Short mmCIF file of C-alpha atoms in Angstrom, two decimals:
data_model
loop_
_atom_site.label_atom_id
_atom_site.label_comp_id
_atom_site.label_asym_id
_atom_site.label_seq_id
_atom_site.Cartn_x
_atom_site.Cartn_y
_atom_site.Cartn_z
CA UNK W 1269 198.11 15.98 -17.32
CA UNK W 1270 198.97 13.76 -20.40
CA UNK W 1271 196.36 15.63 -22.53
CA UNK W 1272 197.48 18.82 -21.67
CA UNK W 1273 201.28 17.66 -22.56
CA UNK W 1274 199.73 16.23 -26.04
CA UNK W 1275 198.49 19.54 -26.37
CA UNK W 1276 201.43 21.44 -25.77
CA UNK W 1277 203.08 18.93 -28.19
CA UNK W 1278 200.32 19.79 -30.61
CA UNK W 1279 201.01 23.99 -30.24
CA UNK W 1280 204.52 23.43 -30.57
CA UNK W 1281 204.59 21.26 -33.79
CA UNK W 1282 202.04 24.17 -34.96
CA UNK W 1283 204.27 27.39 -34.03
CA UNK W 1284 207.04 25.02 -35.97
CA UNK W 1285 204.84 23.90 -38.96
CA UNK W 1286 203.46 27.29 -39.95
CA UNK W 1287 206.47 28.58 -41.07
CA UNK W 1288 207.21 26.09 -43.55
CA UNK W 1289 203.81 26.39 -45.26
CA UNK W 1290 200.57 28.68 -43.65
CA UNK W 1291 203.44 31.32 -42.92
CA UNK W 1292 206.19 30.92 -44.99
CA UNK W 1293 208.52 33.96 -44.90
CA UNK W 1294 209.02 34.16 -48.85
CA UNK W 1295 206.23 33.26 -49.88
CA UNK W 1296 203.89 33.96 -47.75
CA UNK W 1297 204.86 37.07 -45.39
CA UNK W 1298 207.07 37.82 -48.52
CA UNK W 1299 209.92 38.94 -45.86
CA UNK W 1300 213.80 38.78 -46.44
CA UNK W 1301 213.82 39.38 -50.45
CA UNK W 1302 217.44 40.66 -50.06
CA UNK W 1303 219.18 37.54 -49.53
CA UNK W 1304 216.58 35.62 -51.35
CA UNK W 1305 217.07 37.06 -54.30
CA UNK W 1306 221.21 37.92 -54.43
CA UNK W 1307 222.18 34.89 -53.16
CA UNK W 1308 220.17 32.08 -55.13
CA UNK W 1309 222.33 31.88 -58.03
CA UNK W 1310 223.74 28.05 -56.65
CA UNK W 1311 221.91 25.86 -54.38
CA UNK W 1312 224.89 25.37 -51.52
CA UNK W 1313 224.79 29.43 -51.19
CA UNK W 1314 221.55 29.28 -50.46
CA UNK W 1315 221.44 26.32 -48.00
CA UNK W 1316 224.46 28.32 -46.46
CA UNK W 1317 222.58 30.99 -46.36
CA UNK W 1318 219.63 29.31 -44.63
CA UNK W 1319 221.58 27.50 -42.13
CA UNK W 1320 222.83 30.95 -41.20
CA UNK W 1321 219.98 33.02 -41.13
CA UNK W 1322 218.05 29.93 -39.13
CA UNK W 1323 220.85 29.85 -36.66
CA UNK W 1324 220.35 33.72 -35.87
CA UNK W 1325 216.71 33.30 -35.95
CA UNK W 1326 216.23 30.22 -33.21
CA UNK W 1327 219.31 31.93 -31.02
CA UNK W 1328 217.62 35.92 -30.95
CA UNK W 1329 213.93 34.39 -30.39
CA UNK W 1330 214.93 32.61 -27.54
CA UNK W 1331 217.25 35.76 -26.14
CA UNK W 1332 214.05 38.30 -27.15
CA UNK W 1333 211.51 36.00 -25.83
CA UNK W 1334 213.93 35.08 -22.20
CA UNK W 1335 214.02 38.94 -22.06
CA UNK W 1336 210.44 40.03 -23.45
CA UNK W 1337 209.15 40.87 -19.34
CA UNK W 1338 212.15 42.97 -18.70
CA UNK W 1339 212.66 44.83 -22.12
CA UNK W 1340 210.83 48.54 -21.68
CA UNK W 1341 208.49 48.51 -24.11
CA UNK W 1342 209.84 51.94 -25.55
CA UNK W 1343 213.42 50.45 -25.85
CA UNK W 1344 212.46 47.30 -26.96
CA UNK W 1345 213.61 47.91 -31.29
CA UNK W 1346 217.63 48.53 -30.13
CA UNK W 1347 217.26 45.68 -27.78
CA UNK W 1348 216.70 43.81 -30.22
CA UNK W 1349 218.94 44.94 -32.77
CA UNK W 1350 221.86 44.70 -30.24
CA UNK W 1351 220.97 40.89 -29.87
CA UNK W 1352 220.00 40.07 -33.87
CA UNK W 1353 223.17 42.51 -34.21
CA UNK W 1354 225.27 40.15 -31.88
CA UNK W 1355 224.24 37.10 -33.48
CA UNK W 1356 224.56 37.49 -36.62
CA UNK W 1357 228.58 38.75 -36.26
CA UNK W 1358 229.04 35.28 -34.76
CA UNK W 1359 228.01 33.44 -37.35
CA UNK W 1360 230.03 35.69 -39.64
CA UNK W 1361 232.93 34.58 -37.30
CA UNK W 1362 231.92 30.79 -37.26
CA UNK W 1363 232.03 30.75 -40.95
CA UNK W 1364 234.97 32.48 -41.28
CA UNK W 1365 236.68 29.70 -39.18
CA UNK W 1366 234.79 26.86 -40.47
CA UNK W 1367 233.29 27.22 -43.55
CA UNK W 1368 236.10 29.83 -45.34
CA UNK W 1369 234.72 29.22 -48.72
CA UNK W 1370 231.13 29.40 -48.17
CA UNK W 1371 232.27 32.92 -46.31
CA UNK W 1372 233.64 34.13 -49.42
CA UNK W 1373 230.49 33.06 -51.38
CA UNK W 1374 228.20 34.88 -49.34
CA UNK W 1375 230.19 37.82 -48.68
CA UNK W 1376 228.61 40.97 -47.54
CA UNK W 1377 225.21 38.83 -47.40
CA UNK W 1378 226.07 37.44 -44.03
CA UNK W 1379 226.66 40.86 -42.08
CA UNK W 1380 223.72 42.19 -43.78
CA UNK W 1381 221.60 39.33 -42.23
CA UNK W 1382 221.52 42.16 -39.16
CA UNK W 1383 218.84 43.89 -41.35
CA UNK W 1384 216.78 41.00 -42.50
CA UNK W 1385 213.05 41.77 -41.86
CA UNK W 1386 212.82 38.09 -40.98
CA UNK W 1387 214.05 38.12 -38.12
CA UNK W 1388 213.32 41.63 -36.73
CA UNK W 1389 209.53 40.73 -37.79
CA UNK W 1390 209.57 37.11 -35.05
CA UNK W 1391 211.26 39.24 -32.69
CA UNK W 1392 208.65 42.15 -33.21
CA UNK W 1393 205.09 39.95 -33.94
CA UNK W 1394 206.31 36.73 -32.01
CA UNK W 1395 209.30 36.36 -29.77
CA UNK W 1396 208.52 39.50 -27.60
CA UNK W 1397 204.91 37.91 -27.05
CA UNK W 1398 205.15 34.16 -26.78
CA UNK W 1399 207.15 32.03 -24.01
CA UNK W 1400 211.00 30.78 -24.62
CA UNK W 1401 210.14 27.16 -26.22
CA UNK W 1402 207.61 28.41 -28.44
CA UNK W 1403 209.44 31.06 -29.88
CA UNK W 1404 212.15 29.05 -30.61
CA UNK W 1405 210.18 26.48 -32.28
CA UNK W 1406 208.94 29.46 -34.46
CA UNK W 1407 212.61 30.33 -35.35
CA UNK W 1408 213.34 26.51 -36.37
CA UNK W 1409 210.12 26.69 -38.51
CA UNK W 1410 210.73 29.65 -39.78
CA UNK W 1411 214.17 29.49 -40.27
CA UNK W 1412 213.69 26.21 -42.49
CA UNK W 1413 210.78 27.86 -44.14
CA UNK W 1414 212.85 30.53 -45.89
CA UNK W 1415 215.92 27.91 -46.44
CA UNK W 1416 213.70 25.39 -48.01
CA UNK W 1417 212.05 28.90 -50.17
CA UNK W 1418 215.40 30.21 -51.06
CA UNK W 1419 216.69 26.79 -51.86
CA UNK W 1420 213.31 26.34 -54.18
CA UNK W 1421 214.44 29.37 -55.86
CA UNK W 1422 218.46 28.56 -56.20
CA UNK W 1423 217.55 25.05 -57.85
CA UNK W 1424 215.69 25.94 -60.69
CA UNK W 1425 217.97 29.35 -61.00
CA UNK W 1426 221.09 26.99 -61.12
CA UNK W 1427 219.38 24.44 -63.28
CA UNK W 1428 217.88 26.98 -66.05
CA UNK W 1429 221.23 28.82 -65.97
CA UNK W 1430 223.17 25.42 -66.27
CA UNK W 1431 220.87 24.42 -69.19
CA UNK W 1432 222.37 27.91 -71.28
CA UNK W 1433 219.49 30.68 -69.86
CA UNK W 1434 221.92 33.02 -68.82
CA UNK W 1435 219.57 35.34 -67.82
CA UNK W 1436 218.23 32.69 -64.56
CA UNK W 1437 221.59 33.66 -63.04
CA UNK W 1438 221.51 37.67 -63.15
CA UNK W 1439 219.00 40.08 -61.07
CA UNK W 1440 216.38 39.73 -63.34
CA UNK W 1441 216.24 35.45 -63.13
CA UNK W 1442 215.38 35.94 -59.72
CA UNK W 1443 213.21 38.08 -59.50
CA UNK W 1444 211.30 35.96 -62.48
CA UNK W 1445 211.41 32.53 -60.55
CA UNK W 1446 210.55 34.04 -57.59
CA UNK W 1447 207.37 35.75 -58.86
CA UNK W 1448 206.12 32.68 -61.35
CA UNK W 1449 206.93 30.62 -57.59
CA UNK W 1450 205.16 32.62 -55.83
CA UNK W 1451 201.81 33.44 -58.09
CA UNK W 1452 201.97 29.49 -58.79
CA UNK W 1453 201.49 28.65 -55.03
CA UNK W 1454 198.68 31.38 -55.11
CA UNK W 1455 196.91 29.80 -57.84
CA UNK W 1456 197.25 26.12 -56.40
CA UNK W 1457 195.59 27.81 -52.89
CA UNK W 1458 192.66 29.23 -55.13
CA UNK W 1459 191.99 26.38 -56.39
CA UNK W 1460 191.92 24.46 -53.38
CA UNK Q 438 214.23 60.79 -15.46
CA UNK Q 439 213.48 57.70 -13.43
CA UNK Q 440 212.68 56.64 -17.03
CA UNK Q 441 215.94 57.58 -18.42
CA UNK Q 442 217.72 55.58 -15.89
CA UNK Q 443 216.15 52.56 -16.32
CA UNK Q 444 216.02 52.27 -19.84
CA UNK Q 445 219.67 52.62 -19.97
CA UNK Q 446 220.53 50.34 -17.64
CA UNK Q 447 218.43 47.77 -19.10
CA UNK Q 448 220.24 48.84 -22.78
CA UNK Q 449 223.49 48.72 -21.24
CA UNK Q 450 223.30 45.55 -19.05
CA UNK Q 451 222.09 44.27 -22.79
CA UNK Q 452 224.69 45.69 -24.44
CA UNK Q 453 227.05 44.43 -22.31
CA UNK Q 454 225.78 40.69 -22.30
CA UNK Q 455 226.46 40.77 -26.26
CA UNK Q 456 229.62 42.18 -25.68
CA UNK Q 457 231.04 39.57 -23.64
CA UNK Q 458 229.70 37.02 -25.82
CA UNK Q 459 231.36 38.43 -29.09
CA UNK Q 460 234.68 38.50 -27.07
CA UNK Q 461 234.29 35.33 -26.53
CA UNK Q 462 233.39 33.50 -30.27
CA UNK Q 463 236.02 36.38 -31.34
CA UNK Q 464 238.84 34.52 -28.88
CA UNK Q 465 238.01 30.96 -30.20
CA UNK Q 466 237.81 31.98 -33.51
CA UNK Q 467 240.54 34.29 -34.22
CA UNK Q 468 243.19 31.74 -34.88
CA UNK Q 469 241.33 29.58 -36.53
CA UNK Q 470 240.67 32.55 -39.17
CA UNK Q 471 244.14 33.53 -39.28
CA UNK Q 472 244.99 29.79 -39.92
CA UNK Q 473 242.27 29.27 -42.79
CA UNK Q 474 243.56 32.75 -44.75
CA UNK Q 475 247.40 31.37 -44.32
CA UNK Q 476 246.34 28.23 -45.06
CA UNK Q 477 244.46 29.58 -48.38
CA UNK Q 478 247.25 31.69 -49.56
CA UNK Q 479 249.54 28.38 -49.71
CA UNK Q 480 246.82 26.61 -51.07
CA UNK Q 481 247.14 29.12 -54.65
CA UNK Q 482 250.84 29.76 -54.10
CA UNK Q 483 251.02 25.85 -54.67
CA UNK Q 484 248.75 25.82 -57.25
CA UNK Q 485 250.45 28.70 -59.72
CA UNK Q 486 254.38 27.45 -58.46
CA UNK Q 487 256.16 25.84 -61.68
CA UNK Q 488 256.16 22.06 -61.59
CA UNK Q 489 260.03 21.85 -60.60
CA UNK Q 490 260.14 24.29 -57.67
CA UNK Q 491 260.71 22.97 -54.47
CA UNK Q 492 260.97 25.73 -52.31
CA UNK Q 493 258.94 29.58 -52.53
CA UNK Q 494 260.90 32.42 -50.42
CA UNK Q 495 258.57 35.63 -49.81
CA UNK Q 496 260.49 38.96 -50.91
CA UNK Q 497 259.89 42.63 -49.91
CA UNK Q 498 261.13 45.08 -51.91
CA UNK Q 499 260.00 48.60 -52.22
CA UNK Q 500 256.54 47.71 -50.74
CA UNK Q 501 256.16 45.07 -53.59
CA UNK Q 502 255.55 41.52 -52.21
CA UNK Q 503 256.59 38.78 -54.54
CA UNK Q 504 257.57 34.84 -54.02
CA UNK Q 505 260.92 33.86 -55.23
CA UNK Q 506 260.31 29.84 -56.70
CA UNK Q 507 263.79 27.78 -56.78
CA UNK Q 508 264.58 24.51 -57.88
CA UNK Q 509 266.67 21.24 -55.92
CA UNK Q 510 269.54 23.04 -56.92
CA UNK Q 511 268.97 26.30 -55.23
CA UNK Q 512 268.57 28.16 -59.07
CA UNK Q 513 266.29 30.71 -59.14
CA UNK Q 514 263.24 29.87 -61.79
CA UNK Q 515 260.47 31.83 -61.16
CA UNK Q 516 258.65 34.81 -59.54
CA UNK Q 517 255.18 34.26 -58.06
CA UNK Q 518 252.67 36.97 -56.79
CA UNK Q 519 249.30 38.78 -56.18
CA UNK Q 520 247.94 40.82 -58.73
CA UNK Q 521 244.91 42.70 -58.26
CA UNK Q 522 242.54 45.43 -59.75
CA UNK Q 523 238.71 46.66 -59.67
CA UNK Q 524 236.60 45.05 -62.56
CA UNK Q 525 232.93 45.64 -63.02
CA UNK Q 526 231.45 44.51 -59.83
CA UNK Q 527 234.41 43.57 -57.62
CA UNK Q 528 238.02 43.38 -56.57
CA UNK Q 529 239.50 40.71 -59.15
CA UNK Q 530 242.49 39.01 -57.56
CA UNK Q 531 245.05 36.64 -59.30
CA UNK Q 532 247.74 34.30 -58.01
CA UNK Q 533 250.52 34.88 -61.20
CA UNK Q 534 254.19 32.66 -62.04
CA UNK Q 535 256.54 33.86 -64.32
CA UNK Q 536 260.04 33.25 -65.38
CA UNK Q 537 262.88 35.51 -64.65
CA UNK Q 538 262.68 36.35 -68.20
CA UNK Q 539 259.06 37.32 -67.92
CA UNK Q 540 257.13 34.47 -69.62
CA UNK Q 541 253.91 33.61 -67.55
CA UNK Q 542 253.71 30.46 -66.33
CA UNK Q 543 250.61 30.06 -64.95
CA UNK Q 544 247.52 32.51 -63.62
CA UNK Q 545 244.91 31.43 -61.02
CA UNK Q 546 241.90 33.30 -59.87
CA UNK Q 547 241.97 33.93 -56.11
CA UNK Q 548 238.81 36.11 -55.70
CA UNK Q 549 236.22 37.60 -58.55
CA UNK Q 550 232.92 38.53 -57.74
CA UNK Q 551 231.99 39.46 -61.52
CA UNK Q 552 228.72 39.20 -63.03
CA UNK Q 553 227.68 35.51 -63.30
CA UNK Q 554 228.18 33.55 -67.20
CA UNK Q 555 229.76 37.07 -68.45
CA UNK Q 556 232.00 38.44 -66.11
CA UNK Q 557 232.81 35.56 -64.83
CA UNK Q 558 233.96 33.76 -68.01
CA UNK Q 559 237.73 35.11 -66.62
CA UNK Q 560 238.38 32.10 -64.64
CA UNK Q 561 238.08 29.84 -67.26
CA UNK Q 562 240.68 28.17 -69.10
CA UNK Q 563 239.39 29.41 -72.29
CA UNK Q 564 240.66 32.51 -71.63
CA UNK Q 565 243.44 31.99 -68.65
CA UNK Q 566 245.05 29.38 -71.51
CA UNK Q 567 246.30 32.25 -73.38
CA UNK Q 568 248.75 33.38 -71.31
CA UNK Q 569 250.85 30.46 -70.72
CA UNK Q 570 254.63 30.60 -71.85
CA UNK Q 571 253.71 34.36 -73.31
CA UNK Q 572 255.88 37.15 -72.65
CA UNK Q 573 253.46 39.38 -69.91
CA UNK Q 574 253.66 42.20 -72.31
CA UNK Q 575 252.40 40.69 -74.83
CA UNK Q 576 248.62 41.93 -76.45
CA UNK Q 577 245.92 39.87 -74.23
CA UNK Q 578 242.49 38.81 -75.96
CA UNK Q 579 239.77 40.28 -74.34
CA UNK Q 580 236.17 38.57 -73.48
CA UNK Q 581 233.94 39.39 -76.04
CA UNK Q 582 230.63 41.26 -73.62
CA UNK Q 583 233.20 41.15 -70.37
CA UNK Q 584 235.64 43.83 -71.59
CA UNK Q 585 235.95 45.32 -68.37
CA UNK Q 586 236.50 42.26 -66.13
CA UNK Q 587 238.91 40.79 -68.76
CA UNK Q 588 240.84 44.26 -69.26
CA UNK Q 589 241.31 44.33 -65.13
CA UNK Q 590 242.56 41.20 -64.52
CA UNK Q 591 245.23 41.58 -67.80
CA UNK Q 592 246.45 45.14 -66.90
CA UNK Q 593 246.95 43.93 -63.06
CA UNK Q 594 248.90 41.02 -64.24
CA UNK Q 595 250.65 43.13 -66.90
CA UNK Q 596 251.43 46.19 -64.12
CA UNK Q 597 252.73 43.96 -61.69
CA UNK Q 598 254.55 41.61 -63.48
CA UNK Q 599 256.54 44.73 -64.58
CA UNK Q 600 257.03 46.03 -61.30
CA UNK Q 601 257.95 42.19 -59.55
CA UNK Q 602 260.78 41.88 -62.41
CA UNK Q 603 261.89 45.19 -61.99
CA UNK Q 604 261.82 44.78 -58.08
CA UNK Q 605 264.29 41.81 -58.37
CA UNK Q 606 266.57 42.99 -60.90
CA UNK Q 607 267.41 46.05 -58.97
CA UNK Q 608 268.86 43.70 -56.23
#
């Protein structure tokens, strides 16, 4: 009994760790560019914009995955937009309430979270496929994949731009850090 | 058919979950919203009102909505109010004072969504400085490379100003 509850321990901290590294949304399953790359120009947008897109991400694996032996398997895509859909206006009305500024930031970012590929991907490949407390240790994992990822990305944007490169702050700065990130993790992994 | 049915029920009873949820957040949070946009207003009414006011009255004339500033004595000083207008990438949105006579007083920007380091160079003081104790009509600088954002947020100021001054002299 205690080995198989290590070993349950052991799954779990795996469905939670591959997200931040073996899996990572941005870098890895290169999911979610949208907000990834509009948002970054200051680090607090982007941990804002983690937090949020985390929060939708633990809350519609666990609905999807409490749900995945009922949902019709032809049905199962506006099921789980309804839910992602459902979510993701509550935390545009949380932060309204709460966290005005940061709101205002973000703009129409937040609403279009709805569409993130994220999130429609863990509900699609994982949630509808894996029991309630694993697929909500893949959201946290996930979800603090892509904020640590964006928040990568938003640091040395704000930094450069800070230090007088304009262009780090416009379209094309992200798109730049984000590809110089990304082929410098490939290159570490070859190496390896 | 049997096929039809079920799927939506399932959708529905779904549907209607999420529903009753959203009505929910929606009923805790609707005050609080209304609160924080009240509260923000205030916040850059404050901010633009001239240093001696000490009370702001909110005037509606002819569908123009302006803030009357007067001092201890009851004297009227100033005129605050919204001024808005499209730039390059968004909605620019100013909190303006100005003397009865017209001189600005001070301009704050509310909302701006402008391209980052150009556009954005409007809410600095470099460029809001110019304005104090001018006549609003008066010929604005523009931002060298932000000619757009800078022209919006001087011809709302300039448009409205005209209109809140006209507004209260017609009373």
């Amino acid at each position: 009994m205690v080995i198989k509850n290590n070993k349950n321990k052991e799954g779990l901290l795996r469905e939670f760790s591959k997200g931040i590294f073996r899996q990572n949304p941005i870098f890895v399953s290169v999911l979610g560019l949208c907000p990834a790359l509009a948002v970054t120009t200051s680090l607090e947008n982007a941990l804002g914009m983690g937090v949020a897109v985390s929060f939708v991400l633990v809350f519609s694996n666990s609905i999807i995955s409490s749900m995945r032996n009922i949902l019709p398997n032809k049905i199962r895509i506006p099921c789980f937009i309804v839910v992602i859909a459902s979510f993701v206006t509550i935390v545009e009305l949380l932060m309204a309430a709460f966290a005005p500024l940061l709101a205002k930031q973000l703009g129409i970012f937040v609403p279009l979270i709805v569409v993130n590929c994220i999130i429609m991907g863990r509900a699609e490949a994982f949630a509808s496929r894996n029991s309630v407390l694993t697929s909500l240790f893949d959201g946290l994992g996930m979800g603090l994949g892509f904020t640590l990822a964006i928040s990568c990305v938003a640091l040395i944007r704000q930094v450069l731009g800070r230090c007088g490169i304009l262009v780090m702050l416009l379209p094309p700065g992200a798109l730049l850090t984000l590809g110089f990130l990304m082929g410098g993790l490939n290159l570490m992994k070859k190496e390896k | 058919m049997k096929d039809t049915l079920r799927f939506s029920s399932v959708l529905f009873l779904i549907c209607f979950f999420c529903a009753t949820m959203l009505a929910f957040v929606h009923g805790v949070t609707e005050p609080k919203i209304a609160e924080q946009k009240r509260l923000a207003q205030e916040r850059a009414l404050k901010e633009v009102l001239p240093e001696n006011a000490s009370s702001a009255e909110k005037k509606q004339i002819d569908e123009i909505t302006f803030y009357e500033a007067k001092d201890k004595s009851g004297a009227l000083i100033g005129f605050c109010f919204l001024a808005e207008r499209r730039g390059y990438s968004s909605n620019i949105k100013t909190m303006v004072s100005i003397t009865p006579e017209g001189k600005i007083i001070k301009v704050k920007v509310l909302e701006q969504n402008e391209t980052p380091g150009i556009g954005s160079q409007i809410t600095e003081d470099k460029f809001l400085g110019q304005f104090l104790n001018q006549r609003f009509d008066t010929a604005f600088d523009t931002i060298t490379g932000a000619t757009i954002s800078s022209e919006a947020l001087i011809n709302s100021i300039k448009e409205k100003a005209a209109r809140v001054l006209a507004a209260a002299n017609q009373k």
